[in-house]
Coordinates of C-alpha atoms in Angstrom, one line a residue:
Chain A
M12 CA 0.0 0.0 0.0
E13 CA 1.2 3.5 -0.8
K14 CA 2.0 5.4 2.4
F15 CA 0.3 8.6 3.2
L16 CA 0.6 9.1 7.0
L17 CA 4.3 8.2 6.8
R18 CA 4.9 9.6 3.4
N19 CA 8.4 11.0 2.9
I20 CA 9.5 10.4 6.5
E21 CA 12.7 8.7 5.3
N22 CA 13.7 12.1 3.9
P23 CA 16.1 13.6 6.5
N24 CA 14.6 17.1 5.8
S25 CA 11.0 15.9 6.0
T26 CA 10.1 18.5 8.6
D27 CA 11.0 21.4 6.2
I28 CA 7.8 22.9 4.7
N29 CA 9.3 23.0 1.2
E30 CA 10.0 19.3 1.3
Y31 CA 6.4 18.7 2.4
I32 CA 5.1 20.9 -0.3
S33 CA 7.3 19.1 -2.9
V34 CA 5.5 15.8 -2.2
G35 CA 2.0 17.4 -2.6
G36 CA 1.7 18.9 0.9
Y37 CA -0.7 21.8 1.7
K38 CA -2.6 21.1 -1.6
A39 CA -5.5 19.8 0.5
I40 CA -5.9 23.2 2.2
S41 CA -6.4 25.0 -1.1
K42 CA -9.0 22.3 -2.1
A43 CA -10.7 22.5 1.3
L44 CA -11.0 26.3 1.3
E45 CA -12.9 26.2 -2.0
L46 CA -15.6 24.2 -0.1
K47 CA -18.2 25.3 2.4
P48 CA -17.3 24.2 6.0
S49 CA -20.4 22.0 6.1
D50 CA -19.4 20.3 2.8
I51 CA -16.1 19.3 4.4
I52 CA -17.9 17.9 7.4
D53 CA -20.1 15.9 5.1
E54 CA -17.1 14.6 3.2
V55 CA -15.5 13.4 6.4
K56 CA -18.7 11.8 7.4
R57 CA -18.9 10.0 4.0
S58 CA -15.3 8.9 4.3
G59 CA -16.2 6.7 7.3
L60 CA -13.2 8.0 9.3
R61 CA -13.3 6.9 12.9
G62 CA -11.2 8.4 15.7
R63 CA -7.8 6.8 16.0
G64 CA -7.2 7.5 19.7
G65 CA -8.9 4.3 20.8
A66 CA -12.6 4.9 21.1
G67 CA -13.3 4.8 17.3
F68 CA -16.0 7.4 17.3
P69 CA -17.0 8.6 13.9
T70 CA -15.0 11.8 13.3
G71 CA -17.5 13.6 11.0
M72 CA -20.3 13.0 13.5
K73 CA -18.3 14.5 16.3
W74 CA -17.5 17.5 14.1
S75 CA -21.1 18.1 13.2
F76 CA -22.1 18.3 16.9
A77 CA -19.6 21.0 17.6
A78 CA -20.4 22.8 14.3
A79 CA -24.1 22.9 15.3
D80 CA -23.5 24.5 18.6
P81 CA -23.9 28.3 18.3
K82 CA -21.5 29.2 21.1
K83 CA -18.2 31.0 20.2
P84 CA -15.3 30.8 20.1
K85 CA -14.8 27.1 19.1
F86 CA -11.6 25.1 19.7
I87 CA -9.9 22.2 18.0
L88 CA -7.6 20.3 20.2
C89 CA -5.1 17.7 19.0
N90 CA -4.6 14.9 21.5
A91 CA -0.9 14.2 21.2
D92 CA -0.7 12.9 24.7
E93 CA 0.4 9.5 23.4
G94 CA 0.7 7.8 26.8
E95 CA -0.8 4.3 26.3
P96 CA 2.1 1.9 27.0
G97 CA 3.1 0.2 23.8
T98 CA 2.0 3.1 21.7
F99 CA 4.5 5.1 19.6
K100 CA 2.5 5.5 16.4
D101 CA 2.0 9.3 16.6
R102 CA 5.6 10.0 17.2
P103 CA 6.7 9.6 13.6
I104 CA 4.0 12.1 12.6
L105 CA 4.9 14.5 15.3
E106 CA 8.7 14.3 14.8
K107 CA 9.0 13.6 11.0
N108 CA 5.7 14.7 9.4
P109 CA 4.5 17.7 11.5
H110 CA 3.1 19.6 8.5
L111 CA 0.7 16.8 7.8
L112 CA -0.8 17.2 11.3
I113 CA -0.8 21.0 11.0
E114 CA -2.5 20.9 7.6
G115 CA -5.1 18.5 9.0
M116 CA -5.7 20.9 11.9
I117 CA -6.1 24.0 9.7
I118 CA -8.7 22.1 7.6
S119 CA -10.5 20.9 10.7
G120 CA -10.5 24.4 12.1
Y121 CA -12.0 25.8 9.0
A122 CA -14.7 23.1 8.8
L123 CA -15.6 23.7 12.5
Q124 CA -15.3 27.5 12.2
A125 CA -12.8 27.3 15.0
E126 CA -10.1 29.9 15.0
Y127 CA -8.0 28.4 17.8
G128 CA -6.1 25.1 17.9
Y129 CA -3.9 23.6 20.5
I130 CA -1.7 20.5 20.2
Y131 CA -1.6 18.9 23.7
L132 CA 1.7 17.2 23.5
R133 CA 3.0 14.8 26.2
G134 CA 5.9 16.1 28.2
E135 CA 7.9 13.0 27.4
Y136 CA 8.3 14.1 23.8
P137 CA 10.7 17.1 24.1
R138 CA 12.1 16.7 20.6
A139 CA 8.6 16.8 19.1
K140 CA 7.9 20.0 20.9
D141 CA 10.8 21.8 19.2
I142 CA 9.9 20.3 15.8
L143 CA 6.2 21.3 16.0
K144 CA 7.0 24.8 17.1
D145 CA 9.4 25.2 14.3
A146 CA 6.9 23.7 11.8
I147 CA 4.1 26.0 13.0
K148 CA 6.4 29.0 12.5
Q149 CA 7.2 27.9 8.9
A150 CA 3.5 27.4 8.2
H151 CA 2.8 30.9 9.6
D152 CA 5.5 32.4 7.4
K153 CA 4.1 30.8 4.3
G154 CA 0.6 32.1 5.0
Y155 CA -1.1 28.8 6.0
L156 CA -1.7 30.1 9.6
G157 CA -2.6 33.5 11.1
D158 CA -5.0 36.3 10.2
N159 CA -5.6 35.8 6.5
I160 CA -4.9 32.3 5.4
L161 CA -4.0 32.1 1.7
G162 CA -5.5 35.6 1.3
K163 CA -9.0 34.3 1.9
G164 CA -9.7 36.2 5.1
I165 CA -9.8 33.0 7.2
R166 CA -8.1 33.0 10.6
F167 CA -6.5 30.1 12.5
Y168 CA -4.0 30.2 15.3
L169 CA -2.2 27.1 16.5
H170 CA -0.1 26.5 19.6
V171 CA 1.7 23.6 21.2
H172 CA 0.9 22.9 24.8
Q173 CA 3.1 20.6 26.7
G174 CA 1.7 18.1 29.2
A175 CA 3.7 17.1 32.3
G176 CA 3.6 13.3 32.6
A177 CA 0.0 12.2 33.4
Y178 CA -1.4 9.3 31.4
I179 CA -5.0 10.3 32.3
C180 CA -4.7 13.4 30.2
G181 CA -5.1 11.3 27.2
E182 CA -8.8 11.1 28.2
E183 CA -10.4 14.0 26.4
T184 CA -12.1 15.7 29.4
A185 CA -9.0 15.3 31.6
L186 CA -7.0 16.8 28.7
I187 CA -9.3 19.8 28.6
E188 CA -8.9 20.3 32.4
S189 CA -5.2 20.1 32.1
L190 CA -5.2 22.6 29.2
E191 CA -7.1 24.9 31.5
G192 CA -4.3 24.7 34.0
K193 CA -5.9 22.3 36.4
R194 CA -5.3 18.8 37.7
G195 CA -6.0 16.4 34.9
Q196 CA -9.1 14.7 36.3
P197 CA -11.9 13.6 34.0
R198 CA -15.2 15.4 33.9
I199 CA -18.6 13.6 34.0
K200 CA -20.3 13.4 30.6
P201 CA -22.7 14.9 29.5
P202 CA -22.1 17.7 28.8
F203 CA -19.8 16.5 26.1
P204 CA -16.8 18.6 25.0
V205 CA -18.4 19.3 21.6
N206 CA -20.9 21.5 23.5
E207 CA -19.0 22.4 26.7
G208 CA -15.3 21.7 26.4
F209 CA -12.3 24.0 26.7
L210 CA -13.4 27.1 28.7
S211 CA -17.0 25.7 28.4
K212 CA -17.0 26.4 24.7
P213 CA -17.6 23.9 21.8
T214 CA -14.4 21.8 21.5
V215 CA -13.4 19.0 19.3
V216 CA -10.6 16.8 20.6
N217 CA -9.1 14.5 17.9
N218 CA -6.1 12.2 18.0
V219 CA -2.9 13.1 16.0
E220 CA -3.5 10.2 13.5
T221 CA -7.2 11.2 13.0
L222 CA -6.2 14.7 12.1
A223 CA -3.4 13.5 9.8
N224 CA -6.0 11.5 7.8
I225 CA -8.0 14.7 7.0
P226 CA -5.7 15.9 4.2
Y227 CA -5.8 12.4 2.7
I228 CA -9.6 12.4 2.6
M229 CA -9.5 15.9 0.9
E230 CA -6.9 14.6 -1.6
I231 CA -8.4 11.4 -2.8
G232 CA -12.1 12.1 -1.8
A233 CA -14.4 10.3 0.6
E234 CA -15.4 7.7 -2.0
A235 CA -11.9 6.4 -2.6
Y236 CA -10.9 6.7 1.1
S237 CA -13.9 4.6 2.2
K238 CA -12.7 1.7 0.1
I239 CA -9.4 1.3 2.0
G240 CA -9.3 -1.4 4.6
S241 CA -12.3 -2.5 6.7
P242 CA -15.7 -1.5 5.3
D243 CA -17.0 -0.3 8.7
C244 CA -13.9 1.6 9.7
P245 CA -11.9 2.4 6.6
G246 CA -8.6 4.1 6.0
P247 CA -4.9 3.6 6.6
K248 CA -4.0 2.6 10.2
L249 CA -0.7 3.0 12.0
Y250 CA 0.2 -0.1 14.1
S251 CA 3.1 0.3 16.5
V252 CA 4.6 -3.1 17.2
S253 CA 6.9 -3.9 20.1
G254 CA 8.2 -6.8 22.1
H255 CA 9.6 -10.1 20.8
V256 CA 9.2 -9.6 17.0
K257 CA 12.1 -9.5 14.6
N258 CA 11.3 -6.1 13.2
P259 CA 9.4 -3.9 15.7
G260 CA 8.3 -0.4 14.6
V261 CA 5.4 1.6 13.2
Y262 CA 3.6 0.2 10.2
E263 CA 1.1 2.0 8.0
L264 CA -1.3 -0.7 6.8
P265 CA -4.9 -0.9 5.7
M266 CA -7.3 -0.9 8.7
G267 CA -8.3 -4.5 9.4
T268 CA -5.0 -6.2 8.7
T269 CA -4.9 -9.3 10.8
L270 CA -2.7 -9.6 13.9
R271 CA -1.1 -12.7 12.2
D272 CA -0.1 -10.6 9.1
I273 CA 1.2 -7.8 11.3
I274 CA 3.3 -10.1 13.4
Y275 CA 4.5 -12.6 10.8
A276 CA 4.3 -10.9 7.3
H277 CA 5.3 -7.4 8.3
C278 CA 7.4 -7.8 11.5
G279 CA 9.2 -10.9 10.5
G280 CA 7.7 -13.2 13.1
I281 CA 9.0 -14.0 16.6
R282 CA 12.7 -13.4 17.2
D283 CA 15.2 -16.1 18.0
N284 CA 12.7 -18.8 16.6
K285 CA 10.8 -18.8 19.9
K286 CA 7.1 -19.5 20.1
L287 CA 4.4 -16.9 20.5
K288 CA 2.8 -16.9 24.0
A289 CA 0.5 -13.9 23.9
V290 CA -0.3 -10.6 22.3
I291 CA -1.6 -7.4 23.8
P292 CA -3.3 -5.9 20.6
G293 CA -4.1 -2.3 21.4
G294 CA -1.9 -0.9 24.2
I295 CA -1.6 -2.1 27.8
S296 CA -5.2 -1.3 28.7
T297 CA -6.7 -3.7 26.1
P298 CA -7.4 -7.4 27.0
I299 CA -4.5 -9.8 26.3
L300 CA -5.1 -12.5 23.6
S301 CA -3.9 -16.0 23.3
P302 CA -2.2 -17.2 20.0
D303 CA -5.3 -18.9 18.7
K304 CA -7.0 -15.5 18.2
I305 CA -4.4 -13.8 16.0
D306 CA -6.4 -14.2 12.8
C307 CA -8.6 -11.4 14.0
P308 CA -8.7 -8.3 11.8
M309 CA -7.3 -5.4 13.7
D310 CA -10.1 -2.9 13.6
F311 CA -12.8 -1.3 15.8
V312 CA -15.5 -3.8 14.7
N313 CA -13.8 -7.2 14.8
M314 CA -11.5 -6.9 17.8
P315 CA -14.4 -6.8 20.3
K316 CA -15.8 -10.0 18.8
H317 CA -12.5 -11.7 19.7
G318 CA -12.5 -10.4 23.3
S319 CA -10.3 -7.4 23.0
M320 CA -10.1 -3.9 21.5
L321 CA -8.2 -2.1 18.7
G322 CA -7.3 0.6 21.2
S323 CA -4.4 2.6 19.8
G324 CA -3.2 -0.3 17.6
A325 CA -0.2 -0.8 19.9
V326 CA 0.7 -4.5 19.5
I327 CA 3.0 -5.9 22.3
V328 CA 4.2 -9.4 21.4
F329 CA 5.3 -11.9 24.1
D330 CA 7.3 -15.0 23.4
E331 CA 7.2 -18.2 25.4
T332 CA 9.9 -17.1 27.9
V333 CA 7.8 -14.3 29.4
D334 CA 6.2 -14.6 32.8
L335 CA 2.8 -13.1 32.2
A336 CA 2.0 -12.8 36.0
K337 CA 4.9 -10.3 36.2
V338 CA 3.6 -8.5 33.1
C339 CA 0.2 -8.2 34.7
L340 CA 1.9 -6.9 37.9
R341 CA 3.9 -4.3 36.0
A342 CA 0.7 -3.2 34.1
M343 CA -1.1 -2.8 37.5
K344 CA 1.8 -0.7 38.9
F345 CA 1.3 1.6 35.9
F346 CA -2.5 1.9 36.5
E347 CA -2.0 2.5 40.2
H348 CA 0.6 5.3 39.4
E349 CA -1.7 6.9 36.8
S350 CA -5.1 6.7 38.6
C351 CA -6.0 10.3 39.0
G352 CA -7.7 9.6 42.4
K353 CA -11.1 11.0 41.6
C354 CA -13.1 7.7 41.8
T355 CA -12.8 5.5 44.8
P356 CA -13.2 2.1 43.0
C357 CA -10.3 2.9 40.7
R358 CA -8.0 4.7 43.2
E359 CA -8.4 2.0 45.9
G360 CA -9.2 -1.1 43.8
V361 CA -6.3 -0.8 41.4
G362 CA -3.9 -0.5 44.3
W363 CA -5.4 -3.6 45.8
M364 CA -5.1 -5.5 42.6
R365 CA -1.4 -4.4 42.4
A366 CA -0.8 -5.6 46.0
I367 CA -2.4 -9.0 45.4
L368 CA -0.4 -9.5 42.2
E369 CA 2.7 -8.5 44.1
R370 CA 2.3 -11.1 46.7
I371 CA 1.4 -13.7 44.1
C372 CA 4.6 -12.9 42.1
N373 CA 6.9 -12.9 45.2
G374 CA 5.6 -16.4 46.2
S375 CA 3.5 -15.4 49.2
G376 CA 0.1 -15.6 47.5
N377 CA -2.5 -18.1 48.5
E378 CA -5.1 -20.2 46.6
K379 CA -7.9 -17.7 47.1
D380 CA -6.0 -14.8 45.7
I381 CA -6.9 -15.4 42.1
E382 CA -10.6 -15.3 43.0
L383 CA -10.0 -12.2 45.1
L384 CA -8.5 -10.5 42.1
I385 CA -11.5 -11.3 40.0
E386 CA -13.8 -10.0 42.8
V387 CA -11.9 -6.7 43.1
S388 CA -11.9 -6.2 39.4
R389 CA -15.7 -6.7 39.3
N390 CA -16.1 -3.9 41.8
I391 CA -14.2 -1.5 39.5
I392 CA -15.7 -2.2 36.1
G393 CA -18.6 0.2 35.3
K394 CA -18.2 2.2 38.5
T395 CA -15.8 5.0 37.4
F396 CA -16.0 8.3 35.5
C397 CA -13.5 7.3 32.9
P398 CA -12.2 4.2 31.2
L399 CA -8.9 4.0 33.2
G400 CA -10.4 1.8 36.0
D401 CA -12.3 -0.3 33.5
G402 CA -9.1 -0.8 31.5
A403 CA -7.1 -2.0 34.6
A404 CA -9.9 -4.3 35.7
S405 CA -10.5 -5.9 32.3
V406 CA -6.7 -6.4 31.9
V407 CA -6.7 -8.5 35.1
Q408 CA -9.7 -10.4 34.0
S409 CA -8.3 -11.2 30.6
F410 CA -5.0 -12.4 31.9
I411 CA -6.7 -14.7 34.4
K412 CA -9.2 -16.0 31.8
D413 CA -6.7 -17.1 29.3
F414 CA -3.5 -17.5 31.3
R415 CA -4.6 -18.6 34.8
Q416 CA -1.8 -21.1 35.0
E417 CA 0.7 -18.3 34.8
F418 CA -0.6 -17.1 38.2
E419 CA -1.1 -20.5 39.7
Q420 CA 2.5 -21.5 39.1
H421 CA 3.6 -18.8 41.6
I422 CA 1.2 -20.1 44.3
T423 CA 2.1 -23.0 46.5
K424 CA -0.9 -24.9 47.5
E425 CA -1.7 -25.1 51.3
A426 CA -1.5 -28.9 51.2
D427 CA 2.0 -28.7 49.7
K428 CA 3.0 -26.1 52.3
E429 CA 2.0 -28.6 55.1
I430 CA 4.0 -31.3 53.5
K431 CA 7.0 -29.0 53.3
A432 CA 6.6 -27.9 56.9
A433 CA 6.4 -31.5 58.0
A434 CA 9.5 -32.6 56.1
Chain B
M12 CA 12.0 34.7 43.2
L13 CA 11.4 34.6 39.5
S14 CA 14.1 36.1 37.2
E15 CA 13.2 38.9 34.9
K16 CA 13.7 36.6 31.9
A17 CA 11.2 34.1 33.3
V18 CA 8.6 36.8 34.0
V19 CA 8.9 38.1 30.4
E20 CA 8.6 34.5 29.0
I21 CA 5.6 33.7 31.2
N22 CA 3.9 36.9 30.1
Q23 CA 4.5 36.0 26.5
I24 CA 3.0 32.5 27.1
K25 CA -0.1 34.2 28.6
S26 CA -0.9 35.8 25.3
M27 CA -1.4 32.3 23.7
Y28 CA -4.4 31.7 25.9
H29 CA -7.8 33.1 26.6
D30 CA -7.4 32.9 30.4
A31 CA -4.4 33.2 32.7
Q32 CA -4.7 29.8 34.4
S33 CA -4.3 27.9 31.0
S34 CA -0.7 29.1 31.0
L35 CA 0.0 27.5 34.4
L36 CA 1.7 24.3 33.1
P37 CA 3.9 26.1 30.6
A38 CA 4.8 28.7 33.3
L39 CA 5.8 26.0 35.8
Y40 CA 8.0 24.5 33.0
V41 CA 9.7 27.9 32.6
V42 CA 10.5 28.0 36.3
Q43 CA 11.6 24.4 36.5
R44 CA 13.9 24.8 33.6
E45 CA 15.5 27.8 35.3
H46 CA 15.8 26.4 38.8
G47 CA 16.0 22.6 38.1
W48 CA 13.0 22.1 40.4
L49 CA 9.9 23.8 41.8
S50 CA 10.5 25.2 45.3
P51 CA 7.5 26.2 47.4
D52 CA 8.6 29.8 46.9
A53 CA 8.7 29.4 43.2
V54 CA 5.3 27.8 43.1
E55 CA 3.9 30.7 45.1
A56 CA 5.5 33.3 42.8
V57 CA 4.0 31.6 39.7
G58 CA 0.6 31.8 41.4
D59 CA 1.0 35.5 42.1
L60 CA 2.1 36.2 38.6
L61 CA -0.9 34.4 37.0
N62 CA -3.3 35.4 39.8
V63 CA -4.1 31.8 40.6
P64 CA -4.6 30.8 44.2
K65 CA -1.5 29.2 45.8
A66 CA -3.4 26.1 46.8
A67 CA -4.5 25.5 43.2
V68 CA -1.0 26.0 41.9
K69 CA 0.4 23.5 44.4
G70 CA -2.4 21.1 43.7
V71 CA -1.6 21.2 40.0
S72 CA 2.2 21.1 40.3
T73 CA 2.0 18.0 42.5
F74 CA -0.5 16.2 40.2
Y75 CA 1.9 15.9 37.3
S76 CA 4.9 13.5 37.6
M77 CA 7.3 15.6 35.5
F78 CA 7.3 18.5 37.9
R79 CA 10.0 18.1 40.5
H80 CA 9.6 19.1 44.1
K81 CA 13.1 18.6 45.3
P82 CA 16.5 19.6 43.8
M83 CA 17.7 17.3 41.0
G84 CA 21.2 16.3 39.9
R85 CA 22.9 18.0 37.0
H86 CA 21.5 15.3 34.7
L87 CA 18.1 13.7 35.0
I88 CA 17.8 10.1 33.8
Q89 CA 14.2 9.1 33.0
L90 CA 14.3 5.4 32.4
C91 CA 11.2 3.5 31.3
T92 CA 10.4 0.1 32.9
N93 CA 6.9 -0.3 31.6
V94 CA 6.0 -3.6 29.9
A95 CA 7.6 -3.2 26.5
C96 CA 10.9 -2.1 28.1
M97 CA 10.6 -4.6 31.0
I98 CA 10.5 -7.6 28.7
M99 CA 13.5 -6.2 26.8
G100 CA 15.6 -6.0 30.0
A101 CA 14.9 -2.6 31.6
E102 CA 14.9 -4.1 35.2
R103 CA 18.6 -5.1 34.7
L104 CA 19.4 -1.5 33.7
V105 CA 17.9 -0.3 37.0
D106 CA 20.3 -2.7 38.8
I107 CA 23.3 -1.4 36.8
L108 CA 22.5 2.2 37.7
K109 CA 22.5 1.1 41.4
S110 CA 25.7 -1.0 41.2
R111 CA 27.7 1.4 39.0
Y112 CA 26.6 4.8 40.3
G113 CA 24.8 4.0 43.6
L114 CA 21.7 5.5 42.1
E115 CA 18.3 4.5 43.1
P116 CA 14.9 5.6 41.7
N117 CA 13.8 9.0 43.0
N118 CA 17.3 9.7 44.3
T119 CA 20.4 11.6 43.3
T120 CA 24.0 10.5 43.3
S121 CA 26.0 11.8 46.2
D122 CA 28.1 13.9 43.8
G123 CA 25.0 15.6 42.4
R124 CA 25.7 14.3 38.9
F125 CA 22.6 12.1 38.2
S126 CA 19.1 11.8 39.4
L127 CA 16.9 8.8 38.4
V128 CA 13.2 8.7 37.8
I129 CA 11.4 5.6 36.6
M130 CA 9.0 6.5 33.7
E131 CA 5.7 5.1 32.6
C132 CA 6.3 4.6 28.9
I133 CA 8.2 7.3 26.9
G134 CA 6.9 6.1 23.5
A135 CA 10.1 4.2 22.4
C136 CA 8.6 0.7 22.7
G137 CA 9.8 -0.5 19.3
T138 CA 13.4 0.3 20.3
A139 CA 13.1 -0.7 23.9
P140 CA 14.6 -0.4 26.5
A141 CA 14.8 3.4 26.4
M142 CA 15.5 6.4 28.5
L143 CA 15.6 10.2 28.3
V144 CA 18.7 11.9 29.7
D145 CA 17.7 15.5 30.2
T146 CA 15.9 16.0 26.8
D147 CA 17.9 13.5 24.8
F148 CA 16.3 10.2 23.7
H149 CA 18.5 7.0 24.0
D150 CA 17.1 3.7 23.0
N151 CA 18.1 0.1 22.2
L152 CA 19.9 0.2 25.6
T153 CA 22.0 -2.7 26.7
E154 CA 23.9 -3.4 29.9
E155 CA 27.0 -2.2 28.2
N156 CA 25.9 0.8 26.2
I157 CA 24.0 2.5 29.0
V158 CA 27.2 3.2 30.9
E159 CA 28.9 4.4 27.7
I160 CA 26.1 6.8 27.1
L161 CA 25.9 8.1 30.6
E162 CA 29.7 8.7 30.7
K163 CA 29.1 11.5 28.2
Y164 CA 27.1 13.4 30.8
K165 CA 29.5 15.0 33.3

């Protein structure tokens, strides 16, 4: 497949605006500005584009809600708080193809009649911050940003806002709170950000990859775009693959490529000729899968049918040597650290799950601990404001469901303990 | 408490936003860059400058893990040990930092050269294990090359 999101990134000067223009960049803006804003929203709706941050919400529909709200000003926020462990798909766009994102944001701003955009960039990407700021300046100097874009009297101002190390700010309402200079704790919905977002104004929050798809839709048209990849969630998709594959990295493939093809055809299979033990398909907060499920197409529609989620498309591959109980423990330490503290079931429950996993892994667990883990997880799911608690709990449940023996091997049975004590 | 340069920079940042409090995170970054950490006095001065209550500024500054509330060494090592880095050997790197430099997580070496913070994913999973030293990315770390890399930071 011809690359679009990662087009030209091998070029060492790919962040230079002239290089971007030389491969067709900023043409989509000229095309978009000829259209009415509502026509662009309709085109995005027809394309079938769904948000690439993990939830998979139809982008055109989200835009139409914000466009229909009469309150002004409106804001477009780019979620570049790529914090889901295993995910590094947006980094090549941010660091090597920043103008694609900027172009997508300008078109989105025009479609929404939003004059202000912010890129909420995670604090852990200092290089991307400098690159984006420089790219914004270049775009400004060329007349793509500012008071009078391409002489058409259209205004759009874009800034980079750096986060400071909080995973929860990837959740859109927490991101908005953080942008307002507050603790990044999620808000209850409704009201949704499209009506009451940043500073209580209509706000669209879109993922980096989602916005980077907009120029492509403008370039080839909704009709052609909707024929790429899975019929229900079309387009190119960035999959970031890590762990025990021969060639880890970010791959731009049609949405719906199977996990098997990603791991074996594109990433060269498992390294050192080891066997595949398990795969986390969409970042650490998506349920883990056993090898018999890897023929599943990686998209928003099919992954749930196989017991997991597409998430951010962050595939973490584990070979036969990995102790999955320890992986589960490390994941739970992460969720405990990142729980924002707002909802009791998440704040307390995730800490308890970590503590139980810790004693299982250090050999002091008992036979009831696995059931206790399941019970605690059931008291978290569905009882929190945002999906962080649900993610942590469903991770524990999925590990136990398919890999119970990984936990049991750390637990000495009471009967065996008595035998040992007697000996 | 805040340098003239920092005040100028924070006032410039304020012009990017529709309300003063939105510039709080970037303002705290300005001060942290200048002092190396956020002292209680510095936190208060930022609040005064932005007209945000002291309690709110403190609440915000302690929520985010990249704001430091004690002095740091000359170089800050931010090493990821999350799952993708863990299965590629990050835990052994933590051991090496301890044996080689006497450096433990959330601590600073006695000569003030390095501080270590364990990170929750820095987006370098495909080239794991990885760390940031100050603002430089280093990935594909091994037990051997991590020392070579760190020796460049004096």
